Short mmCIF file of C-alpha atoms in Angstrom, two decimals:
data_model
loop_
_atom_site.label_atom_id
_atom_site.label_comp_id
_atom_site.label_asym_id
_atom_site.label_seq_id
_atom_site.Cartn_x
_atom_site.Cartn_y
_atom_site.Cartn_z
CA PRO A 1 109.08 118.45 126.42
CA GLU A 2 109.02 115.28 128.51
CA GLY A 3 108.43 116.86 131.92
CA GLY A 4 108.79 114.41 134.77
CA THR A 5 107.23 111.41 133.00
CA ARG A 6 109.42 108.68 131.68
CA PRO A 7 109.26 108.23 127.88
CA ASP A 8 107.28 105.18 126.85
CA VAL A 9 108.73 102.07 125.18
CA ASN A 10 107.97 100.93 121.63
CA LEU A 11 106.49 97.51 120.79
CA GLN A 12 108.86 97.24 117.83
CA ASP A 13 111.75 97.09 120.30
CA VAL A 14 109.99 94.68 122.65
CA LEU A 15 109.07 92.27 119.83
CA SER A 16 112.02 92.81 117.50
CA PRO A 17 112.52 89.99 114.94
CA ASN A 18 115.94 89.29 116.48
CA ALA A 19 114.39 88.66 119.87
CA ILE A 20 111.35 86.63 118.92
CA GLY A 21 112.72 84.88 115.81
CA PRO A 22 114.38 82.02 117.75
CA LEU A 23 111.18 81.37 119.74
CA LEU A 24 109.22 80.70 116.56
CA ASN A 25 111.03 77.39 116.06
CA ASN A 26 109.55 76.13 119.30
CA PRO A 27 106.55 73.99 118.19
CA GLU A 28 104.52 74.87 121.27
CA ILE A 29 104.93 78.60 120.63
CA SER A 30 104.37 78.47 116.89
CA SER A 31 101.18 76.44 117.23
CA ALA A 32 99.87 78.98 119.76
CA LEU A 33 100.44 81.74 117.18
CA PHE A 34 99.18 79.99 114.02
CA PRO A 35 95.48 80.72 114.71
CA HIS A 36 96.26 84.44 114.71
CA LEU A 37 97.83 84.56 111.23
CA PRO A 38 95.81 85.73 108.18
CA SER A 39 93.88 82.75 106.82
CA ASN A 40 95.77 82.56 103.50
CA ILE A 41 99.21 82.27 105.13
CA GLU A 42 100.61 78.77 105.41
CA ARG A 43 101.02 77.45 108.96
CA SER A 44 104.75 76.83 109.10
CA PRO A 45 107.64 78.21 111.18
CA GLU A 46 109.20 79.64 107.98
CA GLU A 47 106.05 81.63 107.15
CA LEU A 48 105.71 82.73 110.75
CA SER A 49 109.23 84.10 110.63
CA ALA A 50 108.55 85.84 107.28
CA VAL A 51 105.46 87.51 108.75
CA VAL A 52 107.33 88.74 111.83
CA ASN A 53 109.97 90.23 109.51
CA SER A 54 107.45 91.91 107.17
CA PRO A 55 106.99 95.70 106.98
CA GLN A 56 103.26 95.13 107.51
CA PHE A 57 103.90 93.51 110.91
CA ALA A 58 106.24 96.36 111.85
CA GLN A 59 103.45 98.75 110.87
CA ALA A 60 100.96 96.87 113.05
CA LEU A 61 103.35 97.13 116.04
CA GLN A 62 103.75 100.85 115.46
CA SER A 63 99.99 101.41 115.15
CA LEU A 64 99.30 99.50 118.34
CA SER A 65 102.03 101.41 120.20
CA LEU A 66 100.53 104.73 119.09
CA ALA A 67 97.02 103.62 120.02
CA LEU A 68 98.16 102.49 123.49
CA GLN A 69 99.93 105.80 124.03
CA SER A 70 96.85 107.78 123.05
CA GLY A 71 94.72 105.71 125.45
CA GLN A 72 91.97 104.82 122.96
CA LEU A 73 91.92 101.11 123.66
CA GLY A 74 89.60 100.69 126.67
CA PRO A 75 87.05 98.26 125.11
CA LEU A 76 89.73 96.13 123.52
CA LEU A 77 91.62 95.73 126.80
CA THR A 78 88.43 94.63 128.53
CA GLN A 79 88.03 92.01 125.80
CA LEU A 80 91.51 90.71 126.54
CA GLY A 81 90.61 90.47 130.24
CA LEU A 82 92.85 93.41 131.17
CA ASP A 83 92.05 96.42 133.29
CA PRO A 84 91.18 99.46 131.09
CA SER A 85 93.94 101.40 132.88
CA ALA A 86 96.39 99.16 131.00
CA GLY A 87 95.69 101.47 128.04
CA ASN A 88 97.84 104.28 129.41
CA GLY A 89 100.92 103.56 127.35
CA VAL A 90 102.85 100.58 126.04
CA GLU A 91 104.70 99.81 129.24
CA ALA A 92 101.46 99.88 131.30
CA PHE A 93 99.97 97.43 128.79
CA LEU A 94 102.98 95.08 129.01
CA ARG A 95 102.87 95.15 132.82
CA ALA A 96 99.16 94.32 132.77
CA VAL A 97 99.79 91.30 130.54
CA GLN A 98 102.65 90.30 132.84
CA GLU A 99 100.40 90.44 135.92
CA GLN A 100 97.65 88.58 134.10
CA ALA A 101 100.11 85.78 133.24
CA GLY A 102 101.29 85.67 136.85
CA ARG A 103 97.70 85.45 138.13
CA ARG A 104 96.97 82.60 135.72
CA GLN A 105 100.03 80.67 136.82
CA ARG A 106 99.10 81.10 140.50
CA ASP A 107 95.52 79.94 139.80
CA HIS A 108 96.95 76.98 137.98
CA ASN A 109 99.16 75.99 140.90
CA ASP A 110 96.40 76.31 143.50
CA MET B 1 99.07 106.58 105.41
CA VAL B 2 102.62 105.37 105.40
CA LEU B 3 104.65 104.91 102.24
CA ASP B 4 105.03 101.15 102.50
CA ARG B 5 101.25 100.88 102.59
CA ILE B 6 100.64 102.60 99.31
CA GLY B 7 102.81 100.91 96.70
CA SER B 8 101.56 99.25 93.55
CA SER B 9 100.06 96.33 95.51
CA VAL B 10 97.61 98.63 97.31
CA PHE B 11 96.55 100.44 94.15
CA THR B 12 96.18 97.25 92.15
CA GLU B 13 93.89 95.81 94.81
CA LEU B 14 91.99 99.11 95.12
CA ILE B 15 91.17 98.85 91.41
CA ARG B 16 90.17 95.23 91.76
CA ALA B 17 87.93 96.07 94.73
CA PHE B 18 86.14 98.59 92.50
CA ASN B 19 85.54 95.73 90.04
CA VAL B 20 87.53 97.47 87.32
CA HIS B 21 89.19 94.92 85.05
CA GLY B 22 92.07 94.99 82.59
CA THR B 23 94.33 97.47 84.41
CA GLN B 24 97.08 97.46 86.99
CA VAL B 25 99.37 99.93 88.73
CA GLU B 26 103.16 99.84 88.44
CA GLU B 27 105.79 101.87 90.19
CA VAL B 28 107.86 103.99 87.79
CA TRP B 29 111.48 103.77 88.90
CA SER B 30 112.83 106.03 86.18
CA LEU B 31 111.15 108.29 83.63
CA ASP B 32 113.16 106.46 80.94
CA THR B 33 111.08 103.32 81.50
CA LEU B 34 107.74 105.02 80.73
CA GLU B 35 107.85 103.83 77.11
CA ASP B 36 108.03 100.18 78.24
CA LEU B 37 104.83 100.56 80.25
CA LYS B 38 102.65 101.77 77.35
CA PRO B 39 99.71 101.98 77.09
CA ILE B 40 99.63 104.26 80.17
CA TYR B 41 96.22 105.67 81.14
CA GLY B 42 97.49 108.09 83.76
CA LEU B 43 100.27 108.82 86.26
CA ILE B 44 100.10 109.38 90.00
CA PHE B 45 102.76 111.46 91.71
CA LEU B 46 102.85 111.07 95.47
CA PHE B 47 104.93 112.98 97.97
CA LYS B 48 105.13 113.74 101.65
CA TRP B 49 102.60 116.44 102.27
CA GLN B 50 103.81 119.67 103.88
CA GLY B 51 100.37 121.06 104.51
CA GLY B 52 99.11 124.39 103.28
CA ASN B 53 98.99 125.28 99.63
CA ASP B 54 97.59 123.31 96.77
CA SER B 55 99.85 122.25 93.93
CA SER B 56 98.40 124.49 91.22
CA ARG B 57 100.57 127.37 92.46
CA LEU B 58 103.41 125.66 90.59
CA HIS B 59 101.57 126.68 87.41
CA PRO B 60 100.45 130.27 88.12
CA ASP B 61 99.42 130.94 84.50
CA ALA B 62 97.54 127.70 83.94
CA ASP B 63 93.87 127.54 83.09
CA LEU B 64 91.90 126.25 86.10
CA SER B 65 88.43 126.61 84.63
CA ILE B 66 85.97 123.77 84.97
CA ASP B 67 85.59 121.87 81.73
CA GLU B 68 82.59 119.58 81.38
CA ASN B 69 84.83 116.96 79.72
CA VAL B 70 86.97 116.68 82.83
CA TYR B 71 85.79 114.78 85.89
CA PHE B 72 87.27 116.87 88.70
CA ALA B 73 86.41 116.38 92.38
CA LYS B 74 87.57 118.48 95.31
CA GLN B 75 89.17 116.56 98.12
CA VAL B 76 86.85 116.57 101.10
CA ILE B 77 88.51 114.14 103.51
CA HIS B 78 92.26 114.19 103.72
CA ASN B 79 93.19 110.55 104.13
CA ALA B 80 91.13 109.44 101.13
CA CYS B 81 93.60 110.96 98.69
CA ALA B 82 95.00 107.64 97.40
CA THR B 83 91.50 106.52 96.51
CA GLN B 84 90.74 109.88 94.97
CA ALA B 85 93.93 109.91 92.88
CA ILE B 86 93.13 106.57 91.28
CA LEU B 87 89.51 107.63 90.73
CA SER B 88 90.72 110.81 88.97
CA ILE B 89 92.30 108.61 86.32
CA LEU B 90 89.62 105.91 86.15
CA LEU B 91 86.75 108.40 85.80
CA ASN B 92 88.57 110.29 83.03
CA CYS B 93 89.53 107.31 80.85
CA PRO B 94 86.75 106.27 78.49
CA MET B 95 88.80 103.28 77.27
CA ILE B 96 88.79 101.66 80.72
CA ASN B 97 85.87 99.38 81.47
CA LEU B 98 84.73 100.72 84.85
CA GLY B 99 82.29 97.96 85.67
CA THR B 100 78.66 98.64 86.59
CA ASP B 101 79.21 100.07 90.10
CA LEU B 102 81.73 102.74 89.25
CA GLU B 103 80.06 103.49 85.90
CA SER B 104 76.76 104.26 87.61
CA PHE B 105 78.55 106.42 90.21
CA LYS B 106 80.12 108.40 87.37
CA ASP B 107 76.76 108.79 85.58
CA PHE B 108 75.04 109.87 88.75
CA THR B 109 77.63 112.53 89.68
CA LYS B 110 78.88 113.84 86.33
CA GLU B 111 76.76 117.01 86.43
CA PHE B 112 77.82 117.85 90.01
CA ASP B 113 80.22 120.71 90.72
CA PRO B 114 83.72 119.77 92.07
CA ASP B 115 82.73 120.20 95.73
CA ASN B 116 79.69 117.99 95.39
CA LYS B 117 81.65 115.43 93.40
CA GLY B 118 84.09 115.25 96.31
CA LEU B 119 81.24 114.96 98.80
CA ALA B 120 79.60 112.26 96.69
CA MET B 121 82.88 110.31 96.73
CA SER B 122 83.19 110.51 100.49
CA ASN B 123 79.54 109.52 100.92
CA SER B 124 79.48 106.72 98.36
CA GLU B 125 79.08 103.37 100.08
CA LEU B 126 81.07 101.69 97.32
CA ILE B 127 84.04 104.08 97.57
CA ARG B 128 83.96 104.30 101.36
CA GLY B 129 83.86 100.54 101.64
CA VAL B 130 86.83 100.07 99.33
CA HIS B 131 88.79 102.85 100.99
CA ASN B 132 88.13 101.70 104.54
CA SER B 133 89.17 98.14 103.81
CA PHE B 134 92.62 99.63 103.16
CA ALA B 135 92.79 102.53 105.55
CA ARG B 136 93.24 100.39 108.66
CA SER B 137 92.45 96.93 109.77
CA ASP B 138 92.70 98.06 113.37
CA PRO B 139 89.45 99.45 114.74
CA PHE B 140 91.06 102.26 116.71
CA MET B 141 92.61 104.22 113.87
CA MET B 142 89.48 104.54 111.73
CA ASP B 143 88.60 108.02 112.87
CA SER B 144 90.95 110.82 111.92
CA SER B 145 91.25 112.10 115.49
CA GLY B 146 94.29 109.84 115.98
CA SER B 147 96.48 112.90 115.40
CA SER B 148 96.71 113.34 119.17
CA SER B 149 99.49 110.76 119.26
CA SER B 150 102.96 112.04 120.01
CA GLU B 151 104.76 110.43 117.08
CA LYS B 152 102.83 111.50 114.01
CA GLU B 153 102.80 109.27 110.99
CA ASP B 154 103.74 110.81 107.66
CA ILE B 155 100.91 112.02 105.47
CA PHE B 156 101.24 111.65 101.74
CA HIS B 157 99.54 113.62 99.03
CA PHE B 158 98.70 112.36 95.54
CA ILE B 159 98.36 114.21 92.24
CA SER B 160 97.16 112.62 89.01
CA TYR B 161 98.21 113.39 85.41
CA VAL B 162 95.80 112.34 82.68
CA PRO B 163 95.34 113.16 78.98
CA ILE B 164 91.69 114.14 78.49
CA GLN B 165 90.25 114.93 75.08
CA GLY B 166 93.36 116.48 73.58
CA ALA B 167 94.75 118.23 76.66
CA LEU B 168 97.08 117.21 79.48
CA TYR B 169 95.61 117.75 82.95
CA GLU B 170 97.03 117.84 86.45
CA LEU B 171 94.29 116.78 88.88
CA ASP B 172 94.81 117.68 92.53
CA GLY B 173 91.76 117.61 94.79
CA LEU B 174 93.25 120.53 96.75
CA SER B 175 93.41 122.82 93.69
CA ALA B 176 90.62 125.21 92.73
CA GLY B 177 90.14 123.34 89.47
CA PRO B 178 91.74 120.93 87.01
CA VAL B 179 95.05 122.38 85.80
CA ASN B 180 95.19 122.41 81.99
CA LEU B 181 98.86 122.00 81.04
CA GLY B 182 98.31 122.43 77.30
CA PRO B 183 97.38 120.37 74.27
CA CYS B 184 98.55 116.78 73.79
CA THR B 185 97.62 113.61 71.92
CA GLU B 186 97.30 110.03 73.17
CA ASP B 187 100.68 109.45 71.52
CA ASN B 188 102.69 112.37 72.84
CA TRP B 189 101.22 113.02 76.28
CA LEU B 190 104.05 111.16 78.02
CA GLU B 191 106.59 113.48 76.36
CA LYS B 192 104.55 116.49 77.51
CA VAL B 193 104.17 115.32 81.10
CA ARG B 194 107.82 114.42 81.51
CA PRO B 195 109.21 117.97 82.10
CA VAL B 196 106.34 118.72 84.50
CA ILE B 197 107.19 115.68 86.61
CA GLU B 198 110.93 116.29 86.32
CA GLU B 199 110.40 119.77 87.73
CA ARG B 200 108.52 118.34 90.71
CA MET B 201 111.15 115.68 91.27
CA ALA B 202 113.94 118.28 91.21
CA ARG B 203 112.04 120.42 93.68
CA TYR B 204 111.42 117.58 96.12
CA THR B 205 114.86 116.03 95.76
CA SER B 206 116.50 119.30 96.76
CA SER B 207 114.28 119.62 99.84
CA GLU B 208 114.70 115.91 100.70
CA ILE B 209 110.99 115.21 100.47
CA ARG B 210 110.17 111.60 99.70
CA PHE B 211 108.18 111.07 96.53
CA ASN B 212 107.11 108.26 94.25
CA LEU B 213 105.63 107.91 90.77
CA LEU B 214 103.04 105.29 89.80
CA ALA B 215 101.44 104.49 86.45
CA LEU B 216 97.98 103.10 85.74
CA ILE B 217 98.59 100.79 82.80
CA LYS B 218 96.88 98.11 80.80
CA ASN B 219 97.00 94.70 82.46
CA ARG B 220 100.40 93.22 81.57
CA ASP B 221 99.16 89.66 81.31
CA GLU B 222 96.66 90.73 78.63
CA VAL B 223 99.28 92.78 76.78
CA TYR B 224 101.71 89.82 76.68
CA ARG B 225 99.04 87.33 75.62
CA THR B 226 97.96 89.56 72.74
CA ARG B 227 101.60 89.80 71.62
CA ILE B 228 101.97 86.02 71.78
CA GLN B 229 98.95 85.64 69.53
CA GLU B 230 100.52 88.00 66.99
CA ILE B 231 103.77 86.07 67.16
CA GLU B 232 101.99 82.80 66.62
CA GLY B 233 100.41 84.18 63.44
CA ARG B 234 103.83 85.23 62.22
CA LEU B 235 105.33 81.87 63.24
CA HIS B 236 102.76 80.20 61.06
CA HIS B 237 103.75 82.36 58.15
CA ALA B 238 107.50 81.87 58.72
CA ASN B 239 106.92 78.13 58.86
CA ASP B 240 105.15 78.19 55.51
CA THR B 241 107.95 80.18 53.90
CA ASN B 242 110.68 78.15 55.62
CA ASN B 243 112.36 81.26 57.03
CA SER B 244 114.51 79.62 59.71
CA LEU B 245 116.15 82.80 61.01
CA GLU B 246 112.79 84.45 61.57
CA LEU B 247 111.43 81.28 63.14
CA MET B 248 114.24 81.30 65.66
CA GLN B 249 113.74 84.97 66.53
CA LEU B 250 110.00 84.56 66.93
CA ARG B 251 110.39 81.53 69.19
CA ASP B 252 112.83 83.48 71.37
CA GLU B 253 110.37 86.33 71.57
CA ARG B 254 107.58 83.98 72.56
CA GLU B 255 109.77 82.38 75.24
CA ASP B 256 110.56 85.78 76.61
CA LEU B 257 106.87 86.77 76.80
CA LEU B 258 106.00 83.52 78.57
CA ARG B 259 108.67 84.32 81.14
CA GLN B 260 107.19 87.79 81.63
CA ILE B 261 103.73 86.26 82.14
CA GLU B 262 105.13 83.97 84.81
CA PHE B 263 106.89 86.93 86.41
CA GLU B 264 103.55 88.80 86.57
CA ARG B 265 101.86 85.79 88.13
CA ILE B 266 104.46 85.62 90.90
CA LYS B 267 104.22 89.36 91.44
CA PHE B 268 100.43 89.21 91.87
CA LYS B 269 100.82 86.37 94.37
CA ARG B 270 103.17 88.62 96.32
CA TYR B 271 100.67 91.52 96.16
CA GLU B 272 97.96 89.24 97.48
CA ARG B 273 100.14 88.26 100.42
CA GLU B 274 101.15 91.85 101.20
CA ASN B 275 97.54 92.98 101.08
CA SER B 276 96.31 90.24 103.37
CA LEU B 277 99.04 91.10 105.89
CA ARG B 278 98.23 94.79 105.57
CA LYS B 279 94.53 94.25 106.22
CA HIS B 280 95.03 91.72 109.00
CA ASN B 281 94.20 92.62 112.58
CA PHE B 282 97.45 91.68 114.34
CA ILE B 283 96.35 92.60 117.88
CA PRO B 284 95.52 89.00 118.94
CA PHE B 285 98.86 87.83 117.49
CA ILE B 286 100.81 90.54 119.29
CA TYR B 287 98.94 90.02 122.55
CA ASN B 288 99.66 86.28 122.50
CA MET B 289 103.32 86.86 121.68
CA ILE B 290 103.60 89.14 124.73
CA ARG B 291 101.67 86.68 126.89
CA ILE B 292 104.07 83.87 125.86
CA LEU B 293 107.08 86.05 126.75
CA ALA B 294 105.48 86.82 130.13
CA GLU B 295 104.79 83.15 130.88
CA ARG B 296 108.36 82.26 129.99
CA GLY B 297 109.63 84.99 132.33
CA GLU B 298 111.31 86.82 129.44
CA LEU B 299 109.09 89.90 129.22
CA GLN B 300 110.87 91.92 131.91
CA ALA B 301 114.16 91.68 130.01
CA ARG B 302 112.44 92.76 126.78
CA ILE B 303 110.93 95.81 128.51
CA GLU B 304 114.32 96.80 129.84
CA TYR B 305 115.88 96.38 126.40
CA ALA B 306 113.12 98.51 124.82
CA ARG B 307 113.58 101.20 127.43
CA LYS B 308 117.29 101.39 126.66
CA GLU B 309 116.50 101.71 122.94
CA THR B 310 114.05 104.55 123.61
CA THR B 311 116.62 106.41 125.72
CA LYS B 312 119.24 105.90 123.01
CA ARG B 313 116.92 107.35 120.34
CA ILE B 314 116.05 110.37 122.46
CA ARG B 315 119.73 111.06 123.06
CA GLU B 316 120.45 110.77 119.33
CA ARG B 317 117.62 113.13 118.47
CA ARG B 318 118.94 115.71 120.93
CA ARG B 319 122.38 115.53 119.37
CA GLU B 320 120.98 116.29 115.89
#
């Protein structure tokens, strides 16, 4: 039963390999992501693409989606500089990151 | 746990984390290949758990009494069953070198009753540490209260089959006791276990329940190297007697074993990679990916795409 609330989105759809694959060839983007790979994975666009296509990454996206939907992520969101209310679902989280990026760009331009 | 998280790579690293040497876990794709995997110390049957009854009801006449030769622990916490299944084999195989940590755990708990053995497992720092390093890398899923989520993840249950002192046992931490399936020897236990597993497979195939069979076997690299040594002895002999046909066959055999060793090496490299990805905390990676999309002005379009996909899935589910 969904009631009046709109069903939430899934991070696996937002960050599907098809959508983000082409971005990984951009050197600026790949070098921003390298520090967040496991330490024993080679820092190359090919490896980055293999990771994004791995079942383990898909699993991580699913786990994070479920955790965001169950609203257990308050402390983590604070760490990322987001409002704890961003933990009420995947879409709320994405919007919070969007706003954060917008704020940063405005600060930058001032 | 989810099926892709509990293949042979997970089990092989579980064993290594316990400091047990000389063994590995292989997936059994067909019961006809069991012979090729010898020596097999034990088998693990895993399937999607339906909840409710323990598995011993499949053998209503079997002897469930506690035998002091059998290390049997009741399952206390549900999601530790992969760890418990591998321990059921390790702690019942005198020919496996358990290493000091696990050996002293076994010594300490061997007089306990099954409930207390299970409790001791869930309280052991060694076992908890090994288990937790696999359960989740993400801090938020560590407690079992995550079941409040709307899309539940599949839960799998594991049962072990081990020959112990002349009898074949089915060990399921949810059963009242170890299920004695009748006498067997080290040589014929695989023949005896085959119909038992076939019956389970038939049952789960007909009800479309996913299942998988894994074997705890002697380390392949060691097995192949021992064989190469034997071949080299025979090569020596064939050289002395100038037996050219035998020489050729032996060299081919040696070549083949060297290829297998290389194949194992590559496989273990792959396991290592899978395990490091599985244990990695991907939240910073995912967050930065989303942030980059937002800064590039592409996030809105991705959200809209994802929303369409969700709607599509809901519609499909309704149609079913």
